[in-house]
mmCIF file of C-alpha atoms in Angstrom:
data_model
loop_
_atom_site.group_PDB
_atom_site.id
_atom_site.type_symbol
_atom_site.label_atom_id
_atom_site.label_comp_id
_atom_site.label_asym_id
_atom_site.label_seq_id
_atom_site.Cartn_x
_atom_site.Cartn_y
_atom_site.Cartn_z
ATOM 1 C CA MET A 1 43.563 87.786 18.280
ATOM 2 C CA ASN A 2 41.095 89.946 16.262
ATOM 3 C CA CYS A 3 41.614 92.715 18.323
ATOM 4 C CA ASN A 4 43.603 94.889 15.756
ATOM 5 C CA ASN A 5 41.261 94.284 12.435
ATOM 6 C CA THR A 6 39.547 97.224 13.886
ATOM 7 C CA ARG A 7 40.090 100.808 15.766
ATOM 8 C CA ILE A 8 37.948 103.109 17.074
ATOM 9 C CA PHE A 9 38.951 107.003 16.935
ATOM 10 C CA GLN A 10 37.483 110.298 18.552
ATOM 11 C CA THR A 11 37.862 113.296 15.790
ATOM 12 C CA GLN A 12 37.698 116.521 16.199
ATOM 13 C CA ALA A 13 35.858 119.110 14.224
ATOM 14 C CA LEU A 14 38.367 121.576 12.704
ATOM 15 C CA ASN A 15 38.624 125.216 13.581
ATOM 16 C CA SER A 16 39.448 126.811 10.492
ATOM 17 C CA SER A 17 39.805 130.528 11.175
ATOM 18 C CA ALA A 18 42.027 129.587 13.846
ATOM 19 C CA LEU A 19 44.334 128.131 11.496
ATOM 20 C CA THR A 20 43.826 131.022 8.839
ATOM 21 C CA GLN A 21 45.329 133.286 11.407
ATOM 22 C CA ALA A 22 47.872 130.721 11.691
ATOM 23 C CA ASN A 23 49.391 130.561 8.600
ATOM 24 C CA THR A 24 49.110 134.187 7.411
ATOM 25 C CA ARG A 25 51.036 135.462 10.945
ATOM 26 C CA LYS A 26 53.993 136.822 9.667
ATOM 27 C CA ASP A 27 57.694 136.124 11.215
ATOM 28 C CA LYS A 28 58.883 139.687 10.803
ATOM 29 C CA GLY A 29 57.323 140.501 14.426
ATOM 30 C CA THR A 30 55.920 138.989 17.619
ATOM 31 C CA GLU A 31 53.390 140.661 19.233
ATOM 32 C CA VAL A 32 53.041 140.835 22.877
ATOM 33 C CA SER A 33 50.519 141.195 25.236
ATOM 34 C CA THR A 34 49.926 142.969 28.266
ATOM 35 C CA PRO A 35 48.910 141.940 31.988
ATOM 36 C CA THR A 36 45.502 143.324 31.235
ATOM 37 C CA GLY A 37 44.879 141.185 27.741
ATOM 38 C CA GLU A 38 45.840 144.534 25.280
ATOM 39 C CA LYS A 39 48.015 143.706 22.481
ATOM 40 C CA SER A 40 50.897 145.727 22.439
ATOM 41 C CA GLN A 41 53.293 147.193 18.981
ATOM 42 C CA LYS A 42 54.445 143.924 17.576
ATOM 43 C CA ILE A 43 58.602 143.561 18.299
ATOM 44 C CA PRO A 44 61.082 143.017 14.939
ATOM 45 C CA VAL A 45 63.052 140.003 14.969
ATOM 46 C CA SER A 46 65.981 141.775 14.295
ATOM 47 C CA GLN A 47 64.871 143.659 17.625
ATOM 48 C CA MET A 48 64.396 140.382 19.907
ATOM 49 C CA VAL A 49 66.517 139.763 23.133
ATOM 50 C CA ARG A 50 66.702 136.360 23.338
ATOM 51 C CA THR A 51 68.750 136.181 26.344
ATOM 52 C CA ASP A 52 68.906 136.758 29.618
ATOM 53 C CA PRO A 53 71.261 136.723 31.894
ATOM 54 C CA ARG A 54 69.668 134.818 34.736
ATOM 55 C CA ASP A 55 69.768 132.187 32.571
ATOM 56 C CA PRO A 56 73.232 129.886 32.490
ATOM 57 C CA SER A 57 72.532 128.398 29.376
ATOM 58 C CA GLY A 58 73.439 129.290 25.289
ATOM 59 C CA ARG A 59 77.129 130.326 26.123
ATOM 60 C CA LEU A 60 79.520 129.357 23.880
ATOM 61 C CA HIS A 61 81.941 126.686 25.035
ATOM 62 C CA THR A 62 78.953 124.272 25.922
ATOM 63 C CA TYR A 63 78.560 123.856 21.788
ATOM 64 C CA TRP A 64 82.431 123.238 21.890
ATOM 65 C CA GLN A 65 82.281 120.912 24.370
ATOM 66 C CA GLY A 66 80.702 117.348 24.027
ATOM 67 C CA GLN A 67 80.969 117.077 27.299
ATOM 68 C CA THR A 68 81.041 118.395 31.092
ATOM 69 C CA SER A 69 84.953 119.018 32.317
ATOM 70 C CA ASN A 70 85.515 117.134 35.131
ATOM 71 C CA LEU A 71 86.270 120.592 36.363
ATOM 72 C CA GLU A 72 83.380 121.436 35.375
ATOM 73 C CA LYS A 73 81.785 118.978 37.396
ATOM 74 C CA LYS A 74 83.890 119.928 40.439
ATOM 75 C CA SER A 75 83.087 123.187 41.017
ATOM 76 C CA GLY A 76 80.171 123.545 42.716
ATOM 77 C CA LEU A 77 78.165 125.978 40.351
ATOM 78 C CA VAL A 78 75.520 126.857 42.368
ATOM 79 C CA ALA A 79 77.732 127.136 46.068
ATOM 80 C CA VAL A 80 80.074 129.460 44.469
ATOM 81 C CA ARG A 81 77.454 131.311 43.077
ATOM 82 C CA ASN A 82 75.168 132.381 46.869
ATOM 83 C CA ILE A 83 78.687 132.782 47.932
ATOM 84 C CA VAL A 84 79.618 135.793 45.799
ATOM 85 C CA ARG A 85 75.728 136.462 45.905
ATOM 86 C CA SER A 86 75.632 136.553 49.627
ATOM 87 C CA ARG A 87 78.949 138.035 50.017
ATOM 88 C CA ARG A 88 78.055 142.121 51.045
ATOM 89 C CA ASN A 89 80.814 144.070 52.776
ATOM 90 C CA PRO A 90 80.280 146.479 55.298
ATOM 91 C CA LYS A 91 79.918 150.442 54.601
ATOM 92 C CA ASP A 92 81.903 150.932 57.615
ATOM 93 C CA ALA A 93 85.258 149.087 56.919
ATOM 94 C CA GLY A 94 86.876 151.888 57.975
ATOM 95 C CA ASP A 95 86.197 155.422 58.546
ATOM 96 C CA LEU A 96 89.637 157.335 57.180
ATOM 97 C CA SER A 97 88.320 160.451 55.213
ATOM 98 C CA SER A 98 91.189 159.509 52.421
ATOM 99 C CA ARG A 99 89.622 156.080 52.175
ATOM 100 C CA HIS A 100 86.262 157.337 51.526
ATOM 101 C CA GLU A 101 87.001 160.049 49.448
ATOM 102 C CA LEU A 102 88.932 156.745 46.543
ATOM 103 C CA VAL A 103 85.155 154.901 46.927
ATOM 104 C CA THR A 104 83.624 158.438 46.056
ATOM 105 C CA GLU A 105 86.213 158.819 43.156
ATOM 106 C CA ILE A 106 84.635 155.578 42.178
ATOM 107 C CA ASP A 107 81.096 156.425 41.994
ATOM 108 C CA TYR A 108 81.574 159.783 40.388
ATOM 109 C CA ASN A 109 83.949 158.183 37.855
ATOM 110 C CA LEU A 110 80.607 155.884 36.587
ATOM 111 C CA HIS A 111 80.170 155.120 33.572
ATOM 112 C CA PRO A 112 76.312 154.538 33.388
ATOM 113 C CA GLY A 113 75.920 153.005 30.215
ATOM 114 C CA LEU A 114 79.156 150.337 30.640
ATOM 115 C CA PHE A 115 77.128 149.614 34.301
ATOM 116 C CA ASP A 116 74.232 148.432 32.360
ATOM 117 C CA ILE A 117 76.149 146.827 30.409
ATOM 118 C CA VAL A 118 77.953 145.007 32.775
ATOM 119 C CA LYS A 119 74.753 144.423 35.069
ATOM 120 C CA ASN A 120 72.272 143.332 32.569
ATOM 121 C CA CYS A 121 75.282 140.779 30.230
ATOM 122 C CA THR A 122 74.688 137.415 29.217
ATOM 123 C CA TYR A 123 78.800 135.232 29.388
ATOM 124 C CA VAL A 124 79.058 133.949 25.748
ATOM 125 C CA GLY A 125 82.766 132.582 25.865
ATOM 126 C CA VAL A 126 86.692 133.537 26.067
ATOM 127 C CA ALA A 127 87.541 134.859 22.746
ATOM 128 C CA ASP A 128 91.856 134.047 22.996
ATOM 129 C CA GLU A 129 93.793 134.931 25.526
ATOM 130 C CA VAL A 130 92.686 138.974 26.901
ATOM 131 C CA PHE A 131 89.170 139.102 26.050
ATOM 132 C CA ALA A 132 85.821 137.647 26.136
ATOM 133 C CA LEU A 133 82.394 137.864 24.855
ATOM 134 C CA ILE A 134 79.655 138.693 26.585
ATOM 135 C CA GLN A 135 76.390 139.953 25.025
ATOM 136 C CA HIS A 136 73.759 143.109 25.946
ATOM 137 C CA ASN A 137 70.185 143.293 24.875
ATOM 138 C CA THR A 138 71.188 142.440 21.023
ATOM 139 C CA LEU A 139 74.357 143.877 21.226
ATOM 140 C CA LEU A 140 77.515 141.634 20.562
ATOM 141 C CA TYR A 141 80.748 143.145 23.248
ATOM 142 C CA LEU A 142 84.075 142.053 23.505
ATOM 143 C CA VAL A 143 85.381 142.861 26.705
ATOM 144 C CA ASN A 144 89.247 142.925 27.985
ATOM 145 C CA VAL A 145 89.959 140.289 30.839
ATOM 146 C CA VAL A 146 93.120 141.715 31.812
ATOM 147 C CA ASN A 147 91.405 145.317 33.109
ATOM 148 C CA VAL A 148 88.170 144.381 33.946
ATOM 149 C CA SER A 149 89.413 142.060 36.194
ATOM 150 C CA LYS A 150 92.279 144.429 37.343
ATOM 151 C CA GLU A 151 89.435 146.881 37.887
ATOM 152 C CA LEU A 152 87.278 145.232 40.019
ATOM 153 C CA MET A 153 89.864 143.761 42.121
ATOM 154 C CA TYR A 154 90.664 147.852 42.813
ATOM 155 C CA GLN A 155 87.814 148.466 43.915
ATOM 156 C CA GLN A 156 87.339 145.060 46.033
ATOM 157 C CA ALA A 157 90.285 146.168 47.994
ATOM 158 C CA LEU A 158 88.963 150.250 48.720
ATOM 159 C CA CYS A 159 85.460 147.984 49.380
ATOM 160 C CA ARG A 160 86.813 145.539 51.624
ATOM 161 C CA PHE A 161 89.206 148.132 53.652
ATOM 162 C CA GLY A 162 89.990 146.753 56.991
ATOM 163 C CA ASN A 163 87.704 143.452 56.500
ATOM 164 C CA PHE A 164 89.366 140.593 54.681
ATOM 165 C CA ASN A 165 89.815 137.341 54.929
ATOM 166 C CA ALA A 166 93.427 135.962 54.639
ATOM 167 C CA ILE A 167 95.022 133.463 52.916
ATOM 168 C CA GLN A 168 97.245 131.831 54.730
ATOM 169 C CA LEU A 169 100.548 130.349 53.318
ATOM 170 C CA SER A 170 101.562 126.714 53.376
ATOM 171 C CA GLU A 171 105.433 127.939 54.264
ATOM 172 C CA PRO A 172 105.822 131.630 55.001
ATOM 173 C CA ALA A 173 107.875 133.575 52.176
ATOM 174 C CA PRO A 174 110.710 135.666 53.214
ATOM 175 C CA LEU A 175 110.441 139.061 51.387
ATOM 176 C CA LEU A 176 114.278 139.685 50.262
ATOM 177 C CA GLU A 177 114.332 135.967 48.629
ATOM 178 C CA LEU A 178 110.904 137.483 46.594
ATOM 179 C CA LEU A 179 111.970 140.852 46.007
ATOM 180 C CA THR A 180 116.099 139.386 44.331
ATOM 181 C CA MET A 181 113.436 137.079 41.985
ATOM 182 C CA ALA A 182 111.481 140.013 41.514
ATOM 183 C CA LEU A 183 115.131 141.895 40.820
ATOM 184 C CA LYS A 184 116.097 139.301 38.191
ATOM 185 C CA ASP A 185 112.769 139.700 36.188
ATOM 186 C CA ASP A 186 112.880 142.791 36.102
ATOM 187 C CA GLU A 187 113.593 143.769 31.852
ATOM 188 C CA SER A 188 114.597 147.402 33.407
ATOM 189 C CA MET A 189 117.117 146.383 35.746
ATOM 190 C CA SER A 190 119.362 144.448 32.981
ATOM 191 C CA ASP A 191 121.720 146.525 33.039
ATOM 192 C CA VAL A 192 122.427 146.645 37.417
ATOM 193 C CA ASN A 193 125.250 144.383 38.585
ATOM 194 C CA GLU A 194 124.091 141.603 41.081
ATOM 195 C CA LYS A 195 125.315 143.356 45.019
ATOM 196 C CA GLU A 196 123.286 146.414 43.472
ATOM 197 C CA LYS A 197 120.125 144.690 42.678
ATOM 198 C CA LEU A 198 120.368 143.137 46.234
ATOM 199 C CA GLU A 199 120.982 146.088 48.163
ATOM 200 C CA ILE A 200 118.199 147.494 46.046
ATOM 201 C CA ALA A 201 116.355 144.216 48.075
ATOM 202 C CA GLU A 202 117.494 144.718 51.276
ATOM 203 C CA VAL A 203 116.002 148.637 51.077
ATOM 204 C CA ASN A 204 112.920 147.159 50.340
ATOM 205 C CA THR A 205 112.590 145.067 52.394
ATOM 206 C CA GLU A 206 112.913 147.297 55.358
ATOM 207 C CA ILE A 207 110.516 149.777 53.538
ATOM 208 C CA LEU A 208 108.014 146.722 53.930
ATOM 209 C CA LYS A 209 108.543 145.850 56.915
ATOM 210 C CA GLU A 210 108.745 148.603 58.792
ATOM 211 C CA ASN A 211 105.364 149.818 57.434
ATOM 212 C CA ALA A 212 104.047 146.335 58.254
ATOM 213 C CA GLU A 213 101.529 147.218 60.627
ATOM 214 C CA MET A 214 100.134 149.162 58.450
ATOM 215 C CA ILE A 215 99.475 147.034 55.338
ATOM 216 C CA ASN A 216 98.562 143.806 57.584
ATOM 217 C CA GLU A 217 95.541 146.264 59.305
ATOM 218 C CA TYR A 218 94.197 147.793 56.540
ATOM 219 C CA PHE A 219 95.074 145.307 53.461
ATOM 220 C CA SER A 220 95.667 142.100 55.355
ATOM 221 C CA ILE A 221 99.317 141.452 54.387
ATOM 222 C CA HIS A 222 101.301 140.230 57.184
ATOM 223 C CA ILE A 223 104.782 140.715 57.581
ATOM 224 C CA ASP A 224 105.773 138.941 60.437
ATOM 225 C CA GLN A 225 109.290 140.321 62.229
ATOM 226 C CA GLY A 226 111.619 138.097 60.614
ATOM 227 C CA GLY A 227 110.445 139.641 57.019
ATOM 228 C CA ASN A 228 108.452 136.316 56.086
ATOM 229 C CA LEU A 229 105.692 137.081 54.157
ATOM 230 C CA THR A 230 103.086 134.794 55.776
ATOM 231 C CA ARG A 231 99.067 135.954 54.344
ATOM 232 C CA LEU A 232 97.662 137.522 52.021
ATOM 233 C CA PRO A 233 93.880 139.146 51.741
ATOM 234 C CA VAL A 234 91.028 137.682 50.028
ATOM 235 C CA VAL A 235 90.031 140.456 48.082
ATOM 236 C CA LEU A 236 87.555 138.065 45.696
ATOM 237 C CA ASP A 237 85.687 134.746 47.466
ATOM 238 C CA GLN A 238 86.591 131.279 45.330
ATOM 239 C CA TYR A 239 89.373 132.874 44.198
ATOM 240 C CA THR A 240 93.234 132.632 44.838
ATOM 241 C CA PRO A 241 95.587 134.668 42.480
ATOM 242 C CA ASP A 242 98.625 133.472 40.500
ATOM 243 C CA MET A 243 101.297 133.113 43.069
ATOM 244 C CA ASP A 244 104.153 133.375 39.883
ATOM 245 C CA ARG A 245 103.152 136.848 40.340
ATOM 246 C CA LEU A 246 104.001 137.487 43.846
ATOM 247 C CA PRO A 247 107.428 138.666 43.729
ATOM 248 C CA GLU A 248 106.221 141.514 40.955
ATOM 249 C CA PHE A 249 103.825 142.476 43.827
ATOM 250 C CA MET A 250 106.199 143.030 46.541
ATOM 251 C CA LEU A 251 108.168 144.422 44.224
ATOM 252 C CA THR A 252 105.187 147.114 43.328
ATOM 253 C CA LEU A 253 104.224 147.380 47.701
ATOM 254 C CA GLY A 254 108.155 148.187 48.300
ATOM 255 C CA ASN A 255 108.727 151.055 44.828
ATOM 256 C CA ASP A 256 105.703 152.498 43.886
ATOM 257 C CA ILE A 257 103.468 153.003 47.141
ATOM 258 C CA ALA A 258 103.306 156.260 48.535
ATOM 259 C CA TRP A 259 103.861 155.528 52.483
ATOM 260 C CA ASP A 260 103.928 160.105 52.629
ATOM 261 C CA VAL A 261 100.248 160.526 52.023
ATOM 262 C CA GLU A 262 97.976 158.960 53.406
ATOM 263 C CA LYS A 263 94.764 159.080 50.565
ATOM 264 C CA GLU A 264 97.539 158.294 47.966
ATOM 265 C CA CYS A 265 99.384 155.495 49.939
ATOM 266 C CA PHE A 266 96.214 153.733 49.518
ATOM 267 C CA ARG A 267 95.487 154.512 46.142
ATOM 268 C CA THR A 268 98.682 152.805 44.805
ATOM 269 C CA ALA A 269 98.351 150.321 47.415
ATOM 270 C CA ALA A 270 94.690 148.960 46.608
ATOM 271 C CA ALA A 271 96.412 149.906 42.637
ATOM 272 C CA ALA A 272 99.102 147.299 43.757
ATOM 273 C CA ILE A 273 96.959 145.130 44.320
ATOM 274 C CA GLY A 274 94.288 145.130 41.606
ATOM 275 C CA ASN A 275 97.300 144.337 39.448
ATOM 276 C CA PHE A 276 98.216 141.203 41.654
ATOM 277 C CA TYR A 277 94.777 139.755 41.244
ATOM 278 C CA ALA A 278 93.872 140.471 37.697
ATOM 279 C CA LEU A 279 93.234 137.568 35.753
ATOM 280 C CA HIS A 280 96.233 137.597 33.751
ATOM 281 C CA PRO A 281 97.144 135.196 31.515
ATOM 282 C CA PRO A 282 98.912 132.331 32.786
ATOM 283 C CA ILE A 283 102.978 132.524 32.825
ATOM 284 C CA LEU A 284 103.506 128.936 30.613
ATOM 285 C CA PRO A 285 101.977 130.058 26.460
ATOM 286 C CA ASN A 286 98.709 128.707 25.795
ATOM 287 C CA PRO A 287 98.816 125.037 23.890
ATOM 288 C CA SER A 288 96.406 125.259 22.339
ATOM 289 C CA GLY A 289 96.815 125.131 18.557
ATOM 290 C CA LYS A 290 100.121 125.875 17.563
ATOM 291 C CA GLY A 291 100.544 126.376 20.954
ATOM 292 C CA ILE A 292 101.643 123.636 21.172
ATOM 293 C CA ARG A 293 104.995 123.662 19.416
ATOM 294 C CA LEU A 294 106.722 125.586 21.959
ATOM 295 C CA TYR A 295 106.195 122.103 24.520
ATOM 296 C CA LYS A 296 108.407 120.180 22.106
ATOM 297 C CA LYS A 297 111.804 118.949 23.919
ATOM 298 C CA ASN A 298 113.581 119.838 20.447
ATOM 299 C CA LYS A 299 111.079 123.153 19.092
ATOM 300 C CA ASP A 300 115.203 124.576 18.901
ATOM 301 C CA SER A 301 116.303 122.085 16.123
ATOM 302 C CA MET A 302 112.349 122.137 14.739
ATOM 303 C CA GLU A 303 111.960 126.796 14.572
ATOM 304 C CA SER A 304 114.823 127.237 12.526
ATOM 305 C CA ALA A 305 114.212 129.196 9.245
ATOM 306 C CA GLY A 306 113.922 126.947 6.873
ATOM 307 C CA GLN A 307 111.319 124.280 8.209
ATOM 308 C CA ALA A 308 108.008 123.525 7.007
ATOM 309 C CA ASP A 309 104.582 125.473 9.284
ATOM 310 C CA ASN A 310 103.025 121.871 9.666
ATOM 311 C CA ASP A 311 106.453 120.839 11.064
ATOM 312 C CA LEU A 312 105.941 123.235 13.350
ATOM 313 C CA THR A 313 102.580 121.858 14.725
ATOM 314 C CA SER A 314 102.870 117.968 14.248
ATOM 315 C CA THR A 315 102.340 116.215 17.907
ATOM 316 C CA ASP A 316 104.784 113.809 18.241
ATOM 317 C CA GLU A 317 104.285 112.653 22.199
ATOM 318 C CA ASP A 318 107.539 111.766 22.714
ATOM 319 C CA ASP A 319 108.787 115.124 21.665
ATOM 320 C CA ILE A 320 106.919 116.505 23.825
ATOM 321 C CA ASP A 321 106.682 117.508 27.510
ATOM 322 C CA GLN A 322 104.096 116.084 28.655
ATOM 323 C CA GLU A 323 104.752 117.631 32.604
ATOM 324 C CA LEU A 324 105.584 120.951 31.353
ATOM 325 C CA LEU A 325 101.923 120.549 29.108
ATOM 326 C CA ALA A 326 99.840 118.682 31.452
ATOM 327 C CA GLU A 327 100.595 121.880 33.717
ATOM 328 C CA ALA A 328 99.433 124.544 31.110
ATOM 329 C CA GLU A 329 96.825 123.053 30.440
ATOM 330 C CA ALA A 330 95.074 122.806 33.591
ATOM 331 C CA ALA A 331 96.699 126.980 34.376
ATOM 332 C CA TRP A 332 94.404 127.718 31.516
ATOM 333 C CA ALA A 333 91.678 125.865 32.320
ATOM 334 C CA GLN A 334 91.671 127.282 35.771
ATOM 335 C CA ARG A 335 91.629 130.705 34.052
ATOM 336 C CA GLU A 336 88.278 130.458 31.598
ATOM 337 C CA TRP A 337 86.720 128.677 35.001
ATOM 338 C CA THR A 338 87.246 131.404 36.719
ATOM 339 C CA ILE A 339 86.204 133.940 34.083
ATOM 340 C CA GLN A 340 82.961 132.673 33.870
ATOM 341 C CA HIS A 341 82.029 131.016 37.253
ATOM 342 C CA VAL A 342 83.761 133.913 40.013
ATOM 343 C CA LEU A 343 85.109 136.965 37.508
ATOM 344 C CA PHE A 344 81.238 137.819 35.253
ATOM 345 C CA PRO A 345 78.820 137.021 38.452
ATOM 346 C CA SER A 346 81.425 139.175 41.118
ATOM 347 C CA MET A 347 82.039 141.619 38.256
ATOM 348 C CA ARG A 348 77.990 142.008 37.958
ATOM 349 C CA LEU A 349 77.375 142.645 41.612
ATOM 350 C CA PHE A 350 80.109 144.688 42.285
ATOM 351 C CA LEU A 351 81.917 146.477 39.479
ATOM 352 C CA LYS A 352 81.877 150.229 38.813
ATOM 353 C CA PRO A 353 83.458 150.609 35.289
ATOM 354 C CA PRO A 354 84.357 153.797 34.845
ATOM 355 C CA LYS A 355 84.426 156.357 32.213
ATOM 356 C CA SER A 356 88.326 155.513 31.155
ATOM 357 C CA MET A 357 86.808 152.343 30.015
ATOM 358 C CA ALA A 358 84.863 153.652 27.188
ATOM 359 C CA THR A 359 87.396 154.727 25.196
ATOM 360 C CA ASP A 360 90.403 152.857 25.651
ATOM 361 C CA GLY A 361 89.099 149.462 24.109
ATOM 362 C CA THR A 362 88.042 147.864 28.037
ATOM 363 C CA PHE A 363 84.089 147.014 26.174
ATOM 364 C CA VAL A 364 84.550 147.302 22.354
ATOM 365 C CA GLN A 365 80.600 146.262 20.452
ATOM 366 C CA ILE A 366 81.158 143.917 17.758
ATOM 367 C CA ALA A 367 78.008 143.037 16.309
ATOM 368 C CA SER A 368 74.634 144.333 16.109
ATOM 369 C CA LEU A 369 72.203 141.876 15.257
ATOM 370 C CA ASP A 370 70.190 144.651 13.813
ATOM 371 C CA LYS A 371 72.741 145.417 11.160
ATOM 372 C CA LEU A 372 73.251 142.029 10.107
ATOM 373 C CA TYR A 373 69.783 141.398 10.018
ATOM 374 C CA LYS A 374 69.992 144.217 7.681
ATOM 375 C CA ILE A 375 72.911 142.763 6.043
ATOM 376 C CA PHE A 376 71.251 139.424 5.195
ATOM 377 C CA GLU A 377 67.936 141.115 4.492
ATOM 378 C CA ARG A 378 70.133 141.603 0.986
ATOM 379 C CA CYS A 379 71.345 138.441 -0.117
#
């Protein structure tokens, strides 16, 4: 009963010199010790790199979401990355000189600065429908997801030339129907009547059937004797293209491929594949924010000129097409997941950014830690 009346504590003498050194250390810099024990020059905090491209922590979406989404739980992120990293394409994918010339052009047009950024960047998050944020050292960049994915798919189409795995379609897709759908949706063909569109579709169908053996051998695009598309290539592991863009892809193959010139044939075919497999925004509009108004059943009457903006953004569940909204949310969530877990890991492994990306707005620097420190130091 008296055990807590008295207690004995072990004490230790305070090292006043160590305390003084700790208190006098400045926050303006950090001393870095070398393996030999010598201290190198202090690194100013405005130039310290606080991210590691190998460490997935620090991504923007982890601060937005209180809990992990079901999509991420089922992702098997480690397995996906292992597959992406372990996939190496054979160098002898094709012995054709024209194919080798195209691959050499990719190396010749490489931008060293962008290549370093791509290899050593840290993914931050999606900025909007087109751009994503990445950090490289102390700089923050906006990256055009459509442009980089298109270039990545183009390069992969040439690197995997003749060595593609295949995506088997659940049902054969008739070329004539695909081409007819594409022509109906093509705004440039709005003045052409239905009969002429059908004739164009038939001509393109015959062109693709005539070249079916070649595109199957080199690009794993299989068209049977009946004019049906049955297989598509696996350009990037763990990724399936948006099948809503399949009609446009087949029309591009029929119209834009230079079949008579080998090198241009391979270039234009790889470019068509790159455009089809690129991570374009989904066909359905983004339902986040004010975009939800596009899924209202009575949106036409609500979007009259005199309607207030808050009426447009009301979220009465009875007025919303829930089935279409769920489909749109799933499509946009899948795209965001693919950008983070498939595109950017693959981009760091395989992409060789061309010099044109330095000036066409694909990579845009929007912040510098050093400059931010200078601005806030004035406050």
